[in-house]
Short mmCIF file of C-alpha atoms (C1' of nucleotides) in Angstrom, two decimals:
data_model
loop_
_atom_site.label_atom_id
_atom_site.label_comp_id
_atom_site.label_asym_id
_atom_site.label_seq_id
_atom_site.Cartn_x
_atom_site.Cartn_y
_atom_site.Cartn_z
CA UNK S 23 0.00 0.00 0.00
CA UNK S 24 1.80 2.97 -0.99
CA UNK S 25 1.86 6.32 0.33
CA UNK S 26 0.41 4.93 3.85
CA UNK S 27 -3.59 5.48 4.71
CA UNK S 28 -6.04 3.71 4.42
CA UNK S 29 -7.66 3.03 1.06
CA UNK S 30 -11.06 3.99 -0.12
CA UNK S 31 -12.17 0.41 0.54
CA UNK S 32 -11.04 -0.40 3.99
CA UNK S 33 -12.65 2.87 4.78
CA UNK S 34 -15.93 1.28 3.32
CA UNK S 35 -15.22 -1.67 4.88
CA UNK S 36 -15.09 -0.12 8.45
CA UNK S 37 -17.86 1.87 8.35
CA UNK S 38 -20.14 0.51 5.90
CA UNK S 39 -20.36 3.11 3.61
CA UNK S 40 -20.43 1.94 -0.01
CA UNK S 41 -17.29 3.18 -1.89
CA UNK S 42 -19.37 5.02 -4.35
CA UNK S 43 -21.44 6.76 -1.56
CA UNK S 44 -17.60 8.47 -0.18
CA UNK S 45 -16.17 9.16 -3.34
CA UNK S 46 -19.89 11.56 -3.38
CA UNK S 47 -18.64 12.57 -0.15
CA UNK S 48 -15.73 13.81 -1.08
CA UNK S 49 -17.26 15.42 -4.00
CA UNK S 50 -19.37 17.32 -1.39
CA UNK S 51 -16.61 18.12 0.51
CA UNK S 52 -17.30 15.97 3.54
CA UNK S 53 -13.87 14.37 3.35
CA UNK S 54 -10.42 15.37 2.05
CA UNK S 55 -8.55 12.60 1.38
CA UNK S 56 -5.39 12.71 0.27
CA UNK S 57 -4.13 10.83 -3.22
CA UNK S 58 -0.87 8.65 -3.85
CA UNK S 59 1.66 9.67 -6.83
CA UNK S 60 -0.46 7.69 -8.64
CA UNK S 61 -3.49 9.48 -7.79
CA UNK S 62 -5.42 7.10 -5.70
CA UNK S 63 -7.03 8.44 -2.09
CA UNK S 64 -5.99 7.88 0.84
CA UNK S 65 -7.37 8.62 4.01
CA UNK S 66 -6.80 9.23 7.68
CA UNK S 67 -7.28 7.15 10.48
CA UNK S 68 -9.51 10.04 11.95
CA UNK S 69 -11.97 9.91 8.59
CA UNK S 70 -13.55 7.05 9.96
CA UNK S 71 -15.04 9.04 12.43
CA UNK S 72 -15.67 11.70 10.14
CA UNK S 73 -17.73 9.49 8.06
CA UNK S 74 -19.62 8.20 11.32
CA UNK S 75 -20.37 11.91 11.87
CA UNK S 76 -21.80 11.78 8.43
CA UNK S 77 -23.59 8.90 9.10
CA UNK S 78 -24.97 9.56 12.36
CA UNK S 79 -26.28 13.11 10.99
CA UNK S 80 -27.61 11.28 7.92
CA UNK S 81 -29.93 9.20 10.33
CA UNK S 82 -30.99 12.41 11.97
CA UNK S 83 -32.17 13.83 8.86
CA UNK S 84 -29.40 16.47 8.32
CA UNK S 85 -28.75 17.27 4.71
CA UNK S 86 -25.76 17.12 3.12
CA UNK S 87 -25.52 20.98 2.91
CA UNK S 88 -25.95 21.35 6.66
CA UNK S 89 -23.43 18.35 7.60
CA UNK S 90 -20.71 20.01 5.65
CA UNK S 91 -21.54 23.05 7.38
CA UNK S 92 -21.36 21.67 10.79
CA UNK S 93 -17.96 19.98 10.07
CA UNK S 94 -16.30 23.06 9.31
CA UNK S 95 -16.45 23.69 12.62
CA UNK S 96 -13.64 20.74 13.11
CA UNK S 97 -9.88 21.90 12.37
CA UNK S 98 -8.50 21.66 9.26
CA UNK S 99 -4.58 20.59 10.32
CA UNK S 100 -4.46 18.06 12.48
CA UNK S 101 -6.78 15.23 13.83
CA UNK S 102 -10.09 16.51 15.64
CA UNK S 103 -9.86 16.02 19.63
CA UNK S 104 -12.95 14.80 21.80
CA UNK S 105 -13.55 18.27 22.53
CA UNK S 106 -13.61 19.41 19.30
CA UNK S 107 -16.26 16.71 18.33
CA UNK S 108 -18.24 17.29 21.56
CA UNK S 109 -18.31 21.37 20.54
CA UNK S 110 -19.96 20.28 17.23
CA UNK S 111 -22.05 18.15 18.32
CA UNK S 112 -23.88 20.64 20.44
CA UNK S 113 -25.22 22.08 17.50
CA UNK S 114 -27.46 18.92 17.13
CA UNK S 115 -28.37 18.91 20.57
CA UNK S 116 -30.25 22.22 19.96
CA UNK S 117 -31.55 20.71 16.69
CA UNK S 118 -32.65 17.69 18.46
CA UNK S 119 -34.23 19.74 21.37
CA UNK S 120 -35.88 21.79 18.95
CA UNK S 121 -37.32 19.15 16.87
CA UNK S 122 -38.45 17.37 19.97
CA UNK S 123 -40.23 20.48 21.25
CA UNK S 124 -41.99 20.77 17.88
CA UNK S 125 -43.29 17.43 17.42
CA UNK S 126 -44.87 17.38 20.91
CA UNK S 127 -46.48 20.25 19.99
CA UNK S 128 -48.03 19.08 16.73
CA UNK S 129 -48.53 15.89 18.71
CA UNK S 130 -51.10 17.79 21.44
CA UNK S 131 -52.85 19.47 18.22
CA UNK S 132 -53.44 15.81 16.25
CA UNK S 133 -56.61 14.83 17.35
CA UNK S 134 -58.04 18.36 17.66
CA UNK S 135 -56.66 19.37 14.62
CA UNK S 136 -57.24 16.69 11.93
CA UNK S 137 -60.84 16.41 11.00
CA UNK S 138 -61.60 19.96 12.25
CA UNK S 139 -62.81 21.54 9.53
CA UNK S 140 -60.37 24.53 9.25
CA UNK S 141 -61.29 26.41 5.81
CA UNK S 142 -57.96 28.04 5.83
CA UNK S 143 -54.97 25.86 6.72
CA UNK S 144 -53.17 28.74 6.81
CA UNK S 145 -54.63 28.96 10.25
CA UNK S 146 -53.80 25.59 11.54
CA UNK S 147 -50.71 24.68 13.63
CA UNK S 148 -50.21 21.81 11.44
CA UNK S 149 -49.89 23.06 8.20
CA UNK S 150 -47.00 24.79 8.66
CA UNK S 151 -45.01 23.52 11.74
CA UNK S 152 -42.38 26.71 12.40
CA UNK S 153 -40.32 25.38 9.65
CA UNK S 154 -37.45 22.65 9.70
CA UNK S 155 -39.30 19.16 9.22
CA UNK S 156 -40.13 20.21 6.09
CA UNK S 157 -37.17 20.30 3.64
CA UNK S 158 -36.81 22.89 0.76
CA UNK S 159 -36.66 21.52 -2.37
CA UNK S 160 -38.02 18.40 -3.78
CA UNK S 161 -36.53 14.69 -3.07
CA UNK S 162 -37.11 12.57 -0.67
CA UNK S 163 -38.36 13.84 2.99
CA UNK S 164 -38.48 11.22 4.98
CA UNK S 165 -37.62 11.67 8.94
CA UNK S 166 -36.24 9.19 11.67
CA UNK S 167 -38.11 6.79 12.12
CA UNK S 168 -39.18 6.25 8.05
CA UNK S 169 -37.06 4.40 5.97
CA UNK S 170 -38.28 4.28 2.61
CA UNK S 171 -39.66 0.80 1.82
CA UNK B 7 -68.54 25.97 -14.09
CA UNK B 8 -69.75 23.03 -15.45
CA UNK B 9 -70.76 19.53 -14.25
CA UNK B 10 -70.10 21.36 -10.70
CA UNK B 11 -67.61 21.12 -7.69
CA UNK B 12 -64.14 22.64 -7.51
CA UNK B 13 -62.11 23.37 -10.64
CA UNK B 14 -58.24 22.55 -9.89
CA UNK B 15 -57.31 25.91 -9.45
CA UNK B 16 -59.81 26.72 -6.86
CA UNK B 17 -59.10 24.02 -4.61
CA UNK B 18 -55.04 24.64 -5.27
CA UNK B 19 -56.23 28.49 -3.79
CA UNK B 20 -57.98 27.11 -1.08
CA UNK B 21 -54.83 24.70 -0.07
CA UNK B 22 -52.05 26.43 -1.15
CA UNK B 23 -51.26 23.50 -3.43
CA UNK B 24 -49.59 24.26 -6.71
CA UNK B 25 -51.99 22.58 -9.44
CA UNK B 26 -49.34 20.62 -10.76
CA UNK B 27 -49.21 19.25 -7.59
CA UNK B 28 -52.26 18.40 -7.17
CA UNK B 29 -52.09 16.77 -10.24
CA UNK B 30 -49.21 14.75 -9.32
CA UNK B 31 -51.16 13.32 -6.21
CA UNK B 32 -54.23 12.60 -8.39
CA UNK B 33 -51.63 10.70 -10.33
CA UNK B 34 -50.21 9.22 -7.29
CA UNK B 35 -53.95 8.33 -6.07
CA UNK B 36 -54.38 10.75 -3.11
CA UNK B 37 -57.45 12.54 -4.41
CA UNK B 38 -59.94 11.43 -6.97
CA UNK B 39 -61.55 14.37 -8.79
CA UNK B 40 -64.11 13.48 -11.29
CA UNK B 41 -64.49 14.93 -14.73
CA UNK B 42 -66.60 16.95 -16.50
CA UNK B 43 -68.08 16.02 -19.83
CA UNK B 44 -65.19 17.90 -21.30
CA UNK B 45 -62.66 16.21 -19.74
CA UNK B 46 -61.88 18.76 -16.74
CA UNK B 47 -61.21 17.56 -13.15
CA UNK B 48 -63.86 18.53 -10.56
CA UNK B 49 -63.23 18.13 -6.72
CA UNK B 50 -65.69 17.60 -4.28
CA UNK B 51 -65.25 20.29 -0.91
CA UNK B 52 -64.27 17.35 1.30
CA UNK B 53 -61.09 17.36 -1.23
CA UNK B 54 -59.65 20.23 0.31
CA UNK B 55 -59.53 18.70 3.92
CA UNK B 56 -58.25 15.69 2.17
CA UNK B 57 -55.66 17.63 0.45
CA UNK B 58 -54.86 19.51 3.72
CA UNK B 59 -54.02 16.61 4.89
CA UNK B 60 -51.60 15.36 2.51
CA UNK B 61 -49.91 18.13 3.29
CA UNK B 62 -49.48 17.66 6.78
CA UNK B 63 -48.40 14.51 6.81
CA UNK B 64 -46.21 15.33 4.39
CA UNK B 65 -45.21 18.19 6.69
CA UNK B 66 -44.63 15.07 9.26
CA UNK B 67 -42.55 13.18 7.02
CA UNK B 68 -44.53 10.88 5.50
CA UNK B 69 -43.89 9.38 1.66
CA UNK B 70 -46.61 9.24 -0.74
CA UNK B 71 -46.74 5.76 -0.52
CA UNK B 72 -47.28 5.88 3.62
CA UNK B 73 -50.05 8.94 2.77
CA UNK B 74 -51.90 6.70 0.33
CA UNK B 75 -51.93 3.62 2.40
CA UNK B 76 -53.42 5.70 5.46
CA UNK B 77 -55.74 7.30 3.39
CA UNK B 78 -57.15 3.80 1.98
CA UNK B 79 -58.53 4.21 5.78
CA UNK B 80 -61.41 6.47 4.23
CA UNK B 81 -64.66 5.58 2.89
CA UNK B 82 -65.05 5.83 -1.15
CA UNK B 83 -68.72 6.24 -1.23
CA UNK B 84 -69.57 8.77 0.97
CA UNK B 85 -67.51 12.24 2.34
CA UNK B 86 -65.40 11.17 5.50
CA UNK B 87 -67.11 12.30 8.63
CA UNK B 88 -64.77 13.71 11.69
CA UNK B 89 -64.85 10.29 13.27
CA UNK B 90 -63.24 8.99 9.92
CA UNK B 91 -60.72 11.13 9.69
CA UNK B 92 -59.79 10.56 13.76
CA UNK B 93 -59.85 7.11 12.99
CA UNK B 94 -56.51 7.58 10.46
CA UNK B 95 -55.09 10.11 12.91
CA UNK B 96 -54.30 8.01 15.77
CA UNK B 97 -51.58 6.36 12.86
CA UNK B 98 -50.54 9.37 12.78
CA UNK B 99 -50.35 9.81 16.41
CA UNK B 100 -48.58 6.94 17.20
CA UNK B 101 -45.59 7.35 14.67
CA UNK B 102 -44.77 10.91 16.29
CA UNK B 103 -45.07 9.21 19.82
CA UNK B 104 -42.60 6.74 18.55
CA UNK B 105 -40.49 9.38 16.85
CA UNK B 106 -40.46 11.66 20.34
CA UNK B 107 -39.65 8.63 21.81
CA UNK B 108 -36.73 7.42 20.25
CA UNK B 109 -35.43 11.31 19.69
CA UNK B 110 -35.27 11.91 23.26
CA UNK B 111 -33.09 8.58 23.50
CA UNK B 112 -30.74 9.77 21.19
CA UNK B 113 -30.55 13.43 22.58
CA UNK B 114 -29.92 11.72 26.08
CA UNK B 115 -27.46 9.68 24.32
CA UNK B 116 -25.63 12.41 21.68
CA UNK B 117 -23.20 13.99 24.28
CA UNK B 118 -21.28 11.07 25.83
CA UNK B 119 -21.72 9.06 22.25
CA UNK B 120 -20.52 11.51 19.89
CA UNK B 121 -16.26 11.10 19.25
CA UNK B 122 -16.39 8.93 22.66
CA UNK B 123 -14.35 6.32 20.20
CA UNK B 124 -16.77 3.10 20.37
CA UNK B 125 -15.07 0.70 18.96
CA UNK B 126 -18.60 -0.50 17.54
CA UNK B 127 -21.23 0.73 15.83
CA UNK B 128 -23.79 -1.79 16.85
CA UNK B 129 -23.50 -0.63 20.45
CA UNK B 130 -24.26 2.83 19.19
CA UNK B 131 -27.62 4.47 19.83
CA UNK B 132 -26.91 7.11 17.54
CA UNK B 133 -25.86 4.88 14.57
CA UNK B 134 -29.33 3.15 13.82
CA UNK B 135 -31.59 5.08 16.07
CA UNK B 136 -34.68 3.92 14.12
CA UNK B 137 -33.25 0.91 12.52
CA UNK B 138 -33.40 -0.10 8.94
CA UNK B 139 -32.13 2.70 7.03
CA UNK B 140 -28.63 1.42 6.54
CA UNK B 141 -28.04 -2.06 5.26
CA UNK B 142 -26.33 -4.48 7.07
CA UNK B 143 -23.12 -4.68 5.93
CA UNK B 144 -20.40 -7.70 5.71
CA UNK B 145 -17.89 -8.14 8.85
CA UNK B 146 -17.23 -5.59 12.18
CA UNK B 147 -17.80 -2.01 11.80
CA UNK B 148 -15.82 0.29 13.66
CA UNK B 149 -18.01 3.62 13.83
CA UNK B 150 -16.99 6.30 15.57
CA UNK B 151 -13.42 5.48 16.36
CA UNK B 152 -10.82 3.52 14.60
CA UNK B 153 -8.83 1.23 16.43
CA UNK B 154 -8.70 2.01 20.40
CA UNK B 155 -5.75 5.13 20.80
"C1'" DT V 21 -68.52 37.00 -30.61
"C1'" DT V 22 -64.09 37.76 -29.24
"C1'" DA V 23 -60.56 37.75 -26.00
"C1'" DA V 24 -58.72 36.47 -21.75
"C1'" DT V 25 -58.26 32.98 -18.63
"C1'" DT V 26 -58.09 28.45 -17.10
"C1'" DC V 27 -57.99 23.95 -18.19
"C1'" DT V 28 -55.92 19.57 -20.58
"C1'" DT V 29 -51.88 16.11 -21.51
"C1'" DC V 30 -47.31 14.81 -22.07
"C1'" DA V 31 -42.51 15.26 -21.88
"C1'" DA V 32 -38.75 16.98 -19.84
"C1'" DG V 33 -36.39 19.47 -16.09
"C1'" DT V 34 -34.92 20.06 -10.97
"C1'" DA V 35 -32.93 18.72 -6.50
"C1'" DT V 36 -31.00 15.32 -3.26
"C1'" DA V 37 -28.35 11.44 -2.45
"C1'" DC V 38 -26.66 8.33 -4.13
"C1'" DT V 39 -25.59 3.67 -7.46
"C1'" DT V 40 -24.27 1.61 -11.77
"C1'" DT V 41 -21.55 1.02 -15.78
"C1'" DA V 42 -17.66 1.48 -18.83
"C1'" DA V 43 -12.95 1.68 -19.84
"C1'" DG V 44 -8.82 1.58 -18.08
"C1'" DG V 45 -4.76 2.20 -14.40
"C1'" DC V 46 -2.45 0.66 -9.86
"C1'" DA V 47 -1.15 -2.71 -6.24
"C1'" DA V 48 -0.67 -7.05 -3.97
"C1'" DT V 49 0.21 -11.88 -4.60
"C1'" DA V 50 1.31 -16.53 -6.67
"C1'" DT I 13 6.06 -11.67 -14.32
"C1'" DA I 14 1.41 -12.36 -14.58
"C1'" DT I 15 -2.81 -12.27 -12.78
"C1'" DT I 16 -6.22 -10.96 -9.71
"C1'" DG I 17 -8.43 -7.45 -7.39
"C1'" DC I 18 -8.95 -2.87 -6.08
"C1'" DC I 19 -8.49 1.73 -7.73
"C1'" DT I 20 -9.59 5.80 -11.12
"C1'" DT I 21 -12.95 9.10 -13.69
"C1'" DA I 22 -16.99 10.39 -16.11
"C1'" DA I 23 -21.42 9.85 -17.46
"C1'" DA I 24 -25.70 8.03 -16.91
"C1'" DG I 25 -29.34 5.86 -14.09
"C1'" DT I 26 -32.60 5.62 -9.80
"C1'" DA I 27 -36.13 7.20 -6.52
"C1'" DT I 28 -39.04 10.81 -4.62
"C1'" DA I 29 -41.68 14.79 -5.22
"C1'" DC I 30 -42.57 17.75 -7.69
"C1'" DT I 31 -42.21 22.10 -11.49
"C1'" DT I 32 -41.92 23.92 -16.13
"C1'" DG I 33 -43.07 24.29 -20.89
"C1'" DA I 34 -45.55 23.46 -25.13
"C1'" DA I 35 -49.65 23.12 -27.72
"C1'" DG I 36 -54.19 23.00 -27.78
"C1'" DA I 37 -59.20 22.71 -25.79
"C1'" DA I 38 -62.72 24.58 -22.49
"C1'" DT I 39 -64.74 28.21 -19.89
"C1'" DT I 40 -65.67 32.83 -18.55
"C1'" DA I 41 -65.85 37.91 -19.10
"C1'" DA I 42 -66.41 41.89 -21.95
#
DNA sequence: TTAATTCTTCAAGTATACTTTAAGGCAATA
DNA sequence: TATTGCCTTAAAGTATACTTGAAGAATTAA
């Protein structure tokens, strides 16, 4: 193995991800690999964890857009720390909190809501739930606990 | 208006629902407008709740395909009475109980479990918090952390 | 009646998050 | 060395949930 690192396939193999799905990665500027002379990646030890990140925020229903964003916050020279990890990942506490808070409240509005007649949904706490679940654009929108199947 | 009931662009003004869209779901099976002799869709009123509907579940994260199936829940004949309609809510309710649920796990969970360096996936809340959305892969993961530091 | 507006279908485009395929180069092993 | 297997890029395909555009028919307003 030249150039030391780990290839694009052991990182697949270690964290699942098809090879395909982190070459898009990269693409998207989730990882930075670095190549051999002969032009073939190589990555850190440290990516895996990177690409768990990814992962993790995937199943939380981050985009790929707001991922990338919240990994900037990681340094850019040498291997992330545990506190630079746990400083990022507050940012999906709040999101997590927030979501939470939301969906209880659309949860206490179901069974009054649905049903009730409302002419104008404009008007109803469901229709348009403070933003967030919803995701611009078209695509898929499916959240936690949806795979689709 | 002919053949009365709701032309497509009225009931896309009273829901907010671009008529292409509303198009699509007819195509999809979500509403069934009839047609006038000439060929142009008419919706009955109880299509706008029905609509409204769509949209909040879509709003909730449901696919199409989830929409449609809970919506089979209606009668065909007749125009669903409020007891029909909190009939297919209570799916709706349980799926954001579940989802609140198993948030709340993971938020409990995110602090100590993001870069803590589990050596495996599997024991990770965060890395299939709703199970099923990743394939199961060939041989050990190591999420989150590579080999122990 | 004429003109403006809305309706129709069908095909193609958009965005996200990937996978698949093709054609060929690099690396490890017998 | 040869062969197997993994690597490369680029383009195209997939699924969901739609939107946009074209060309023409139906409906409504003046």
């Amino acid at each position: 193995m030249k150039n030391r690192g780990l290839t694009i396939g052991q990182i697949g193999e270690r964290t699942g991800l098809a090879t395909s799905a982190i070459r898009y990665y990269e693409e998207e500027g989730l990882v930075h690999p670095f190549r051999t002379d002969a032009g073939q990646r190589r990555f850190d030890r440290s990516d895996i964890r990177r690409l768990s990140f990814v992962m993790i925020a995937q199943n939380l229903g981050f985009t790929i857009a707001q991922i990338r964003e919240v990994l900037r916050g990681l340094p850019e020279g040498r291997t992330p720390s545990k506190a630079d990890w746990a400083r990022i990942s507050k940012r999906f506490r709040r999101d997590l909190d927030q979501r939470i808070t939301q969906m209880e409240a659309l949860r206490d509005k179901l069974d009054g809501c649905i049903g009730c007649g409302c002419l104008s949904m404009k008007a109803c706490a469901l229709y348009n739930p403070a933003d967030g679940i919803r995701r611009k654009g078209t695509g898929p929108r499916y959240l936690m606990g949806d795979s689709p199947d």
